[in-house]
């Protein structure tokens, strides 16, 4: 048995579960961080309400890929992801058997399912490398469309009514918010002035709170670590933790059908449920860079049943098929992030005035 390690990093935000259940031969020990922001601990069973957040954005890979002004390069779309991981991590993603690599290259979600089924013990390490990859992306010189969006929302007095959500593992949105002077509330326990950011499939900067496993630990795909979530917006801290401090995967849903995660799955489900409640009461929903995918019911069912107006940037045919039977309006405001902003603000001011 391995006693848990003490977390030595700075923790900007944290979601604490009311209990820790660990299905393996580890001894869980509550995390005792040296420093923690005030009002950032939350019992999963007792969330605080977030008032007046009636504009909800949902971003996908297309938003980060099209945002511009991001270093070190444009974040990848799903079809490009394996090629980047294979290139940058030749000892892990680049060392997979040829048939597995071919499957990931052809269809990442199907290939990931095959990989997890055959080589489940390798998945935590691969996910840690993926987190190292995604934490590198950030806006530069306040020049991304995320920065422009946040600035314009604040200028129009709408940022205080806005909640952001994203399916992306990267933290470009969060870095843009910080650059524009906005605080971030990951877990619904921050100050009212902080902007909610729901990472619905986890994030490259999120890790288990309350459960620690050293780098020598290996575990199979069926092992589940139930705990809370803690998040760091310090890329060096994330990289250090992934490479030398832990044997656990980050709290990132695996990019495959069902979006499973073996680390803090109950906490992720709780965030998704809270987001669905916010979607249900929103006046306006804005989808940018996402494509409707019926298999992800936890995302697309709440959006379909919501009463608010839905604005989208993306494929008109795909959203048209998905929107059949939806009672509230669905309006395309552009095919690309960069082209849609003027129309977006026209619609927001008309709907939310």
mmCIF file of C-alpha atoms in Angstrom:
data_model
loop_
_atom_site.group_PDB
_atom_site.id
_atom_site.type_symbol
_atom_site.label_atom_id
_atom_site.label_comp_id
_atom_site.label_asym_id
_atom_site.label_seq_id
_atom_site.Cartn_x
_atom_site.Cartn_y
_atom_site.Cartn_z
ATOM 1 C CA UNK A 1 0.000 0.000 0.000
ATOM 2 C CA UNK A 2 1.139 3.486 -0.797
ATOM 3 C CA UNK A 3 0.445 6.421 1.431
ATOM 4 C CA UNK A 4 -0.872 9.442 -0.346
ATOM 5 C CA UNK A 5 1.399 12.308 -1.254
ATOM 6 C CA UNK A 6 0.851 15.791 0.032
ATOM 7 C CA UNK A 7 0.000 18.363 -2.595
ATOM 8 C CA UNK A 8 2.643 21.069 -2.573
ATOM 9 C CA UNK A 9 1.267 23.322 -5.322
ATOM 10 C CA UNK A 10 -0.772 26.471 -5.377
ATOM 11 C CA UNK A 11 -4.458 25.724 -5.881
ATOM 12 C CA UNK A 12 -6.462 28.525 -7.495
ATOM 13 C CA UNK A 13 -9.706 26.604 -7.279
ATOM 14 C CA UNK A 14 -10.982 23.354 -5.843
ATOM 15 C CA UNK A 15 -14.027 21.150 -5.755
ATOM 16 C CA UNK A 16 -14.122 18.874 -2.731
ATOM 17 C CA UNK A 17 -16.263 15.768 -2.689
ATOM 18 C CA UNK A 18 -18.001 14.865 0.572
ATOM 19 C CA UNK A 19 -16.322 11.482 0.592
ATOM 20 C CA UNK A 20 -13.506 9.626 -1.142
ATOM 21 C CA UNK A 21 -14.008 6.125 -2.496
ATOM 22 C CA UNK A 22 -10.941 4.431 -3.948
ATOM 23 C CA UNK A 23 -11.227 1.111 -5.724
ATOM 24 C CA UNK A 24 -7.649 -0.133 -5.513
ATOM 25 C CA UNK A 25 -4.937 -0.876 -2.970
ATOM 26 C CA UNK A 26 -4.151 2.728 -2.096
ATOM 27 C CA UNK A 27 -4.762 4.525 1.162
ATOM 28 C CA UNK A 28 -6.656 7.776 0.478
ATOM 29 C CA UNK A 29 -5.639 10.808 2.460
ATOM 30 C CA UNK A 30 -7.297 14.210 2.370
ATOM 31 C CA UNK A 31 -5.300 16.809 0.491
ATOM 32 C CA UNK A 32 -3.873 19.527 2.734
ATOM 33 C CA UNK A 33 -2.670 22.276 0.403
ATOM 34 C CA UNK A 34 -0.464 24.978 1.841
ATOM 35 C CA UNK A 35 -2.512 27.720 0.216
ATOM 36 C CA UNK A 36 -6.048 27.823 -1.103
ATOM 37 C CA UNK A 37 -8.179 30.688 -2.291
ATOM 38 C CA UNK A 38 -10.996 31.634 0.036
ATOM 39 C CA UNK A 39 -14.462 30.228 -0.714
ATOM 40 C CA UNK A 40 -13.137 27.672 -3.188
ATOM 41 C CA UNK A 41 -14.059 24.497 -1.284
ATOM 42 C CA UNK A 42 -17.432 23.019 -2.167
ATOM 43 C CA UNK A 43 -19.379 20.002 -1.057
ATOM 44 C CA UNK A 44 -20.731 18.211 -4.094
ATOM 45 C CA UNK A 45 -24.085 17.911 -2.342
ATOM 46 C CA UNK A 46 -24.430 21.591 -1.452
ATOM 47 C CA UNK A 47 -23.648 23.857 -4.431
ATOM 48 C CA UNK A 48 -24.165 27.572 -4.157
ATOM 49 C CA UNK A 49 -26.589 29.174 -6.631
ATOM 50 C CA UNK A 50 -25.128 31.389 -9.340
ATOM 51 C CA UNK A 51 -27.571 34.236 -9.811
ATOM 52 C CA UNK A 52 -28.345 36.148 -12.991
ATOM 53 C CA UNK A 53 -26.218 34.008 -15.302
ATOM 54 C CA UNK A 54 -28.765 33.800 -18.094
ATOM 55 C CA UNK A 55 -26.342 33.815 -21.045
ATOM 56 C CA UNK A 56 -24.545 30.492 -21.435
ATOM 57 C CA UNK A 57 -21.787 29.862 -23.975
ATOM 58 C CA UNK A 58 -20.605 26.408 -25.074
ATOM 59 C CA UNK A 59 -17.268 26.148 -26.873
ATOM 60 C CA UNK A 60 -15.788 23.221 -28.761
ATOM 61 C CA UNK A 61 -12.521 22.476 -30.536
ATOM 62 C CA UNK A 62 -13.510 24.669 -33.462
ATOM 63 C CA UNK A 63 -13.598 27.728 -31.192
ATOM 64 C CA UNK A 64 -10.026 27.335 -29.955
ATOM 65 C CA UNK A 65 -8.805 26.325 -33.414
ATOM 66 C CA UNK A 66 -10.382 29.448 -34.911
ATOM 67 C CA UNK A 67 -9.676 31.919 -32.113
ATOM 68 C CA UNK A 68 -6.343 33.131 -33.496
ATOM 69 C CA UNK A 69 -3.645 34.839 -31.465
ATOM 70 C CA UNK A 70 -2.670 31.608 -29.651
ATOM 71 C CA UNK A 71 0.837 30.311 -28.995
ATOM 72 C CA UNK A 72 2.722 28.103 -29.612
ATOM 73 C CA UNK A 73 0.422 27.222 -32.525
ATOM 74 C CA UNK A 74 -3.229 26.786 -33.423
ATOM 75 C CA UNK A 75 -4.874 24.185 -31.149
ATOM 76 C CA UNK A 76 -5.880 21.067 -33.096
ATOM 77 C CA UNK A 77 -9.252 19.863 -34.217
ATOM 78 C CA UNK A 78 -10.196 16.312 -33.288
ATOM 79 C CA UNK A 79 -9.073 14.900 -36.626
ATOM 80 C CA UNK A 80 -5.634 16.457 -36.119
ATOM 81 C CA UNK A 81 -5.086 15.484 -32.502
ATOM 82 C CA UNK A 82 -3.384 12.107 -32.858
ATOM 83 C CA UNK A 83 -0.858 13.415 -35.366
ATOM 84 C CA UNK A 84 0.217 16.106 -32.923
ATOM 85 C CA UNK A 85 0.435 13.721 -29.960
ATOM 86 C CA UNK A 86 2.360 11.172 -32.032
ATOM 87 C CA UNK A 87 4.825 13.848 -33.137
ATOM 88 C CA UNK A 88 5.433 15.390 -29.731
ATOM 89 C CA UNK A 89 5.382 12.212 -27.601
ATOM 90 C CA UNK A 90 7.250 9.581 -29.644
ATOM 91 C CA UNK A 91 7.855 7.440 -26.562
ATOM 92 C CA UNK A 92 4.167 7.079 -25.680
ATOM 93 C CA UNK A 93 1.609 8.129 -28.295
ATOM 94 C CA UNK A 94 4.201 7.582 -31.023
ATOM 95 C CA UNK A 95 5.093 4.087 -29.778
ATOM 96 C CA UNK A 96 1.624 2.547 -30.068
ATOM 97 C CA UNK A 97 1.210 -0.556 -32.262
ATOM 98 C CA UNK A 98 0.666 0.330 -35.946
ATOM 99 C CA UNK A 99 -2.928 -0.899 -36.034
ATOM 100 C CA UNK A 100 -3.852 1.137 -32.940
ATOM 101 C CA UNK A 101 -2.137 4.218 -34.358
ATOM 102 C CA UNK A 102 -3.989 3.771 -37.645
ATOM 103 C CA UNK A 103 -7.305 3.571 -35.802
ATOM 104 C CA UNK A 104 -6.595 6.763 -33.853
ATOM 105 C CA UNK A 105 -5.525 8.539 -37.005
ATOM 106 C CA UNK A 106 -8.696 7.521 -38.845
ATOM 107 C CA UNK A 107 -11.159 8.245 -36.026
ATOM 108 C CA UNK A 108 -9.803 9.288 -32.652
ATOM 109 C CA UNK A 109 -12.920 8.354 -30.652
ATOM 110 C CA UNK A 110 -13.152 4.843 -32.095
ATOM 111 C CA UNK A 111 -9.400 4.399 -31.895
ATOM 112 C CA UNK A 112 -9.344 5.482 -28.249
ATOM 113 C CA UNK A 113 -12.016 2.937 -27.395
ATOM 114 C CA UNK A 114 -9.949 0.200 -29.027
ATOM 115 C CA UNK A 115 -6.814 1.394 -27.249
ATOM 116 C CA UNK A 116 -8.533 1.424 -23.853
ATOM 117 C CA UNK A 117 -9.892 -2.068 -24.432
ATOM 118 C CA UNK A 118 -6.548 -3.589 -25.399
ATOM 119 C CA UNK A 119 -3.989 -1.528 -23.500
ATOM 120 C CA UNK A 120 -5.897 -0.050 -20.582
ATOM 121 C CA UNK A 121 -2.824 0.113 -18.342
ATOM 122 C CA UNK A 122 -1.239 2.578 -20.762
ATOM 123 C CA UNK A 123 -4.147 5.026 -20.775
ATOM 124 C CA UNK A 124 -3.287 7.029 -17.579
ATOM 125 C CA UNK A 125 0.198 7.824 -18.857
ATOM 126 C CA UNK A 126 -1.125 8.739 -22.278
ATOM 127 C CA UNK A 127 -3.682 11.065 -20.695
ATOM 128 C CA UNK A 128 -0.966 12.751 -18.621
ATOM 129 C CA UNK A 129 1.010 13.415 -21.795
ATOM 130 C CA UNK A 130 -2.155 14.796 -23.405
ATOM 131 C CA UNK A 131 -2.550 17.187 -20.456
ATOM 132 C CA UNK A 132 1.052 18.362 -20.886
ATOM 133 C CA UNK A 133 0.271 18.983 -24.551
ATOM 134 C CA UNK A 134 -2.890 21.018 -23.969
ATOM 135 C CA UNK A 135 -1.616 23.182 -21.094
ATOM 136 C CA UNK A 136 0.894 24.836 -23.464
ATOM 137 C CA UNK A 137 -1.774 26.781 -25.395
ATOM 138 C CA UNK A 138 -2.487 30.354 -24.367
ATOM 139 C CA UNK A 139 -3.501 33.648 -25.984
ATOM 140 C CA UNK A 140 -0.720 36.092 -26.690
ATOM 141 C CA UNK A 141 -0.900 39.896 -26.565
ATOM 142 C CA UNK A 142 -4.635 39.703 -25.749
ATOM 143 C CA UNK A 143 -5.161 39.048 -29.440
ATOM 144 C CA UNK A 144 -7.439 35.987 -29.464
ATOM 145 C CA UNK A 145 -11.149 36.012 -30.208
ATOM 146 C CA UNK A 146 -11.720 34.771 -26.651
ATOM 147 C CA UNK A 147 -10.133 38.018 -25.422
ATOM 148 C CA UNK A 148 -12.236 40.073 -27.794
ATOM 149 C CA UNK A 149 -15.405 38.276 -26.730
ATOM 150 C CA UNK A 150 -14.736 38.818 -23.026
ATOM 151 C CA UNK A 151 -13.854 42.486 -23.593
ATOM 152 C CA UNK A 152 -16.994 43.160 -25.630
ATOM 153 C CA UNK A 153 -19.251 41.381 -23.147
ATOM 154 C CA UNK A 154 -17.792 43.457 -20.310
ATOM 155 C CA UNK A 155 -18.130 46.681 -22.317
ATOM 156 C CA UNK A 156 -21.819 45.974 -22.907
ATOM 157 C CA UNK A 157 -22.466 45.076 -19.276
ATOM 158 C CA UNK A 158 -23.196 41.445 -20.200
ATOM 159 C CA UNK A 159 -20.209 39.648 -18.678
ATOM 160 C CA UNK A 160 -21.845 39.624 -15.252
ATOM 161 C CA UNK A 161 -24.776 37.766 -16.821
ATOM 162 C CA UNK A 162 -22.568 35.260 -18.676
ATOM 163 C CA UNK A 163 -21.430 31.736 -17.849
ATOM 164 C CA UNK A 164 -18.951 29.925 -20.068
ATOM 165 C CA UNK A 165 -18.760 26.206 -20.681
ATOM 166 C CA UNK A 166 -16.415 24.241 -22.875
ATOM 167 C CA UNK A 167 -15.785 20.724 -24.103
ATOM 168 C CA UNK A 168 -12.117 21.540 -24.644
ATOM 169 C CA UNK A 169 -9.224 20.269 -22.552
ATOM 170 C CA UNK A 170 -7.150 23.400 -23.174
ATOM 171 C CA UNK A 171 -7.229 26.497 -20.946
ATOM 172 C CA UNK A 172 -7.100 29.221 -23.598
ATOM 173 C CA UNK A 173 -10.464 30.602 -22.484
ATOM 174 C CA UNK A 174 -9.364 30.826 -18.858
ATOM 175 C CA UNK A 175 -6.072 32.523 -19.712
ATOM 176 C CA UNK A 176 -8.006 35.047 -21.811
ATOM 177 C CA UNK A 177 -10.328 35.782 -18.894
ATOM 178 C CA UNK A 178 -7.362 36.345 -16.594
ATOM 179 C CA UNK A 179 -5.700 38.624 -19.139
ATOM 180 C CA UNK A 180 -8.857 40.727 -19.243
ATOM 181 C CA UNK A 181 -8.964 41.026 -15.458
ATOM 182 C CA UNK A 182 -11.827 38.590 -14.841
ATOM 183 C CA UNK A 183 -11.832 36.040 -12.041
ATOM 184 C CA UNK A 184 -12.648 32.393 -12.741
ATOM 185 C CA UNK A 185 -15.103 30.203 -10.871
ATOM 186 C CA UNK A 186 -14.662 26.581 -11.928
ATOM 187 C CA UNK A 187 -16.874 24.959 -9.340
ATOM 188 C CA UNK A 188 -19.703 27.320 -8.460
ATOM 189 C CA UNK A 189 -18.202 28.343 -5.139
ATOM 190 C CA UNK A 190 -16.547 31.633 -6.031
ATOM 191 C CA UNK A 191 -17.532 35.250 -5.597
ATOM 192 C CA UNK A 192 -20.415 36.624 -7.656
ATOM 193 C CA UNK A 193 -17.931 38.796 -9.561
ATOM 194 C CA UNK A 194 -16.067 35.725 -10.825
ATOM 195 C CA UNK A 195 -17.088 34.255 -14.167
ATOM 196 C CA UNK A 196 -18.307 30.622 -14.140
ATOM 197 C CA UNK A 197 -16.318 28.316 -16.418
ATOM 198 C CA UNK A 198 -17.661 24.770 -16.642
ATOM 199 C CA UNK A 199 -15.154 22.249 -18.035
ATOM 200 C CA UNK A 200 -17.750 19.640 -18.930
ATOM 201 C CA UNK A 201 -15.277 16.945 -19.957
ATOM 202 C CA UNK A 202 -12.600 17.873 -17.459
ATOM 203 C CA UNK A 203 -9.447 19.780 -18.251
ATOM 204 C CA UNK A 204 -5.700 19.458 -18.695
ATOM 205 C CA UNK A 205 -5.215 21.408 -15.456
ATOM 206 C CA UNK A 206 -7.588 19.382 -13.270
ATOM 207 C CA UNK A 207 -6.522 16.589 -10.933
ATOM 208 C CA UNK A 208 -7.967 14.467 -8.171
ATOM 209 C CA UNK A 209 -8.382 16.122 -4.784
ATOM 210 C CA UNK A 210 -8.227 13.790 -1.822
ATOM 211 C CA UNK A 211 -6.590 10.841 -3.591
ATOM 212 C CA UNK A 212 -2.885 10.614 -4.354
ATOM 213 C CA UNK A 213 -0.917 7.902 -6.146
ATOM 214 C CA UNK A 214 2.804 8.073 -6.825
ATOM 215 C CA UNK A 215 4.330 7.753 -10.298
ATOM 216 C CA UNK A 216 5.088 4.043 -9.773
ATOM 217 C CA UNK A 217 1.400 3.167 -9.587
ATOM 218 C CA UNK A 218 -0.268 1.459 -12.542
ATOM 219 C CA UNK A 219 -3.905 0.490 -12.811
ATOM 220 C CA UNK A 220 -6.264 -1.059 -15.314
ATOM 221 C CA UNK A 221 -9.153 0.579 -17.118
ATOM 222 C CA UNK A 222 -11.766 -0.717 -14.667
ATOM 223 C CA UNK A 223 -10.211 0.956 -11.618
ATOM 224 C CA UNK A 224 -12.072 4.084 -10.466
ATOM 225 C CA UNK A 225 -10.730 6.821 -8.179
ATOM 226 C CA UNK A 226 -13.581 8.800 -6.599
ATOM 227 C CA UNK A 227 -12.565 12.112 -5.137
ATOM 228 C CA UNK A 228 -12.918 15.826 -5.652
ATOM 229 C CA UNK A 229 -11.247 18.024 -8.240
ATOM 230 C CA UNK A 230 -8.537 20.641 -7.908
ATOM 231 C CA UNK A 231 -7.341 22.899 -10.712
ATOM 232 C CA UNK A 232 -4.128 24.840 -11.336
ATOM 233 C CA UNK A 233 -3.651 27.614 -13.888
ATOM 234 C CA UNK A 234 0.120 27.299 -13.662
ATOM 235 C CA UNK A 235 1.506 25.413 -16.658
ATOM 236 C CA UNK A 236 4.798 24.579 -14.936
ATOM 237 C CA UNK A 237 2.910 23.094 -11.976
ATOM 238 C CA UNK A 238 0.724 21.009 -14.284
ATOM 239 C CA UNK A 239 3.691 19.683 -16.254
ATOM 240 C CA UNK A 240 5.661 18.849 -13.110
ATOM 241 C CA UNK A 241 2.708 17.008 -11.602
ATOM 242 C CA UNK A 242 2.043 14.990 -14.752
ATOM 243 C CA UNK A 243 5.647 14.041 -15.416
ATOM 244 C CA UNK A 244 7.082 13.312 -11.982
ATOM 245 C CA UNK A 245 4.478 13.412 -9.200
ATOM 246 C CA UNK A 246 1.514 11.213 -10.011
ATOM 247 C CA UNK A 247 0.494 7.881 -11.474
ATOM 248 C CA UNK A 248 -3.112 8.979 -11.926
ATOM 249 C CA UNK A 249 -4.642 10.347 -15.090
ATOM 250 C CA UNK A 250 -5.785 13.970 -14.991
ATOM 251 C CA UNK A 251 -9.489 14.627 -14.528
ATOM 252 C CA UNK A 252 -10.060 14.535 -18.289
ATOM 253 C CA UNK A 253 -12.765 12.466 -19.921
ATOM 254 C CA UNK A 254 -11.295 10.092 -22.455
ATOM 255 C CA UNK A 255 -11.986 11.253 -25.996
ATOM 256 C CA UNK A 256 -14.232 8.327 -26.940
ATOM 257 C CA UNK A 257 -17.933 7.544 -26.984
ATOM 258 C CA UNK A 258 -19.509 8.135 -23.584
ATOM 259 C CA UNK A 259 -16.569 10.364 -22.521
ATOM 260 C CA UNK A 260 -15.621 8.138 -19.542
ATOM 261 C CA UNK A 261 -13.116 9.077 -16.873
ATOM 262 C CA UNK A 262 -11.648 6.905 -14.146
ATOM 263 C CA UNK A 263 -10.635 9.827 -11.907
ATOM 264 C CA UNK A 264 -13.341 11.780 -10.038
ATOM 265 C CA UNK A 265 -16.201 10.722 -12.348
ATOM 266 C CA UNK A 266 -18.888 11.612 -9.779
ATOM 267 C CA UNK A 267 -17.538 15.160 -9.485
ATOM 268 C CA UNK A 268 -17.575 15.542 -13.279
ATOM 269 C CA UNK A 269 -21.167 14.305 -13.413
ATOM 270 C CA UNK A 270 -22.093 16.803 -10.715
ATOM 271 C CA UNK A 271 -20.615 19.652 -12.767
ATOM 272 C CA UNK A 272 -22.498 18.452 -15.838
ATOM 273 C CA UNK A 273 -25.755 18.328 -13.886
ATOM 274 C CA UNK A 274 -25.265 21.850 -12.555
ATOM 275 C CA UNK A 275 -24.514 23.070 -16.060
ATOM 276 C CA UNK A 276 -27.697 21.400 -17.354
ATOM 277 C CA UNK A 277 -29.690 23.287 -14.717
ATOM 278 C CA UNK A 278 -28.149 26.581 -15.842
ATOM 279 C CA UNK A 279 -28.902 25.747 -19.478
ATOM 280 C CA UNK A 280 -32.521 25.106 -18.555
ATOM 281 C CA UNK A 281 -32.966 28.606 -17.114
ATOM 282 C CA UNK A 282 -30.846 30.534 -19.644
ATOM 283 C CA UNK A 283 -32.365 33.203 -21.864
ATOM 284 C CA UNK A 284 -29.706 32.782 -24.549
ATOM 285 C CA UNK A 285 -27.467 29.818 -25.376
ATOM 286 C CA UNK A 286 -24.485 30.301 -27.682
ATOM 287 C CA UNK A 287 -22.665 27.340 -29.272
ATOM 288 C CA UNK A 288 -19.343 28.074 -30.975
ATOM 289 C CA UNK A 289 -17.125 25.492 -32.640
ATOM 290 C CA UNK A 290 -19.163 22.464 -31.598
ATOM 291 C CA UNK A 291 -21.044 19.952 -33.716
ATOM 292 C CA UNK A 292 -24.192 18.226 -32.409
ATOM 293 C CA UNK A 293 -23.421 14.642 -31.425
ATOM 294 C CA UNK A 294 -26.459 12.726 -30.212
ATOM 295 C CA UNK A 295 -24.379 10.111 -28.391
ATOM 296 C CA UNK A 296 -23.278 12.797 -25.911
ATOM 297 C CA UNK A 297 -26.722 13.049 -24.333
ATOM 298 C CA UNK A 298 -25.368 14.843 -21.256
ATOM 299 C CA UNK A 299 -24.620 17.813 -23.534
ATOM 300 C CA UNK A 300 -27.155 17.795 -26.328
ATOM 301 C CA UNK A 301 -30.296 16.675 -24.485
ATOM 302 C CA UNK A 302 -30.294 19.680 -22.084
ATOM 303 C CA UNK A 303 -29.622 22.052 -24.979
ATOM 304 C CA UNK A 304 -32.467 20.550 -26.996
ATOM 305 C CA UNK A 305 -35.000 20.805 -24.184
ATOM 306 C CA UNK A 306 -33.953 24.289 -23.012
ATOM 307 C CA UNK A 307 -36.423 27.121 -23.495
ATOM 308 C CA UNK A 308 -33.841 29.791 -24.318
ATOM 309 C CA UNK A 309 -32.952 31.024 -27.780
ATOM 310 C CA UNK A 310 -29.981 29.105 -29.201
ATOM 311 C CA UNK A 311 -27.428 30.884 -31.381
ATOM 312 C CA UNK A 312 -24.753 28.832 -33.080
ATOM 313 C CA UNK A 313 -21.598 29.233 -35.098
ATOM 314 C CA UNK A 314 -20.974 26.205 -37.251
ATOM 315 C CA UNK A 315 -22.531 23.718 -39.639
ATOM 316 C CA UNK A 316 -26.034 24.786 -40.619
ATOM 317 C CA UNK A 317 -27.122 21.323 -41.811
ATOM 318 C CA UNK A 318 -25.874 19.559 -38.676
ATOM 319 C CA UNK A 319 -27.643 21.966 -36.316
ATOM 320 C CA UNK A 320 -30.749 21.912 -38.498
ATOM 321 C CA UNK A 321 -31.082 18.138 -38.143
ATOM 322 C CA UNK A 322 -30.399 18.278 -34.413
ATOM 323 C CA UNK A 323 -32.888 21.107 -33.808
ATOM 324 C CA UNK A 324 -35.880 19.222 -35.261
ATOM 325 C CA UNK A 325 -38.576 19.206 -32.595
ATOM 326 C CA UNK A 326 -36.933 21.925 -30.502
ATOM 327 C CA UNK A 327 -39.607 24.440 -29.491
ATOM 328 C CA UNK A 328 -37.390 27.488 -29.018
ATOM 329 C CA UNK A 329 -35.597 29.369 -31.817
ATOM 330 C CA UNK A 330 -32.306 28.150 -33.257
ATOM 331 C CA UNK A 331 -30.382 30.746 -35.275
ATOM 332 C CA UNK A 332 -27.131 30.455 -37.169
ATOM 333 C CA UNK A 333 -25.029 33.588 -36.716
ATOM 334 C CA UNK A 334 -22.021 32.530 -38.777
ATOM 335 C CA UNK A 335 -19.851 29.715 -40.037
ATOM 336 C CA UNK A 336 -16.679 30.896 -38.274
ATOM 337 C CA UNK A 337 -15.931 32.414 -34.883
ATOM 338 C CA UNK A 338 -14.254 35.484 -36.392
ATOM 339 C CA UNK A 339 -17.175 36.296 -38.682
ATOM 340 C CA UNK A 340 -19.925 35.743 -36.119
ATOM 341 C CA UNK A 341 -19.060 38.283 -33.407
ATOM 342 C CA UNK A 342 -20.907 41.311 -34.859
ATOM 343 C CA UNK A 343 -24.085 39.284 -35.351
ATOM 344 C CA UNK A 344 -23.665 37.690 -31.923
ATOM 345 C CA UNK A 345 -23.676 41.036 -30.122
ATOM 346 C CA UNK A 346 -26.612 42.294 -32.173
ATOM 347 C CA UNK A 347 -28.644 39.275 -31.080
ATOM 348 C CA UNK A 348 -27.505 39.508 -27.440
ATOM 349 C CA UNK A 349 -28.412 43.157 -27.139
ATOM 350 C CA UNK A 350 -31.820 42.569 -28.733
ATOM 351 C CA UNK A 351 -32.589 39.552 -26.532
ATOM 352 C CA UNK A 352 -31.019 40.585 -23.246
ATOM 353 C CA UNK A 353 -31.776 44.309 -23.111
#
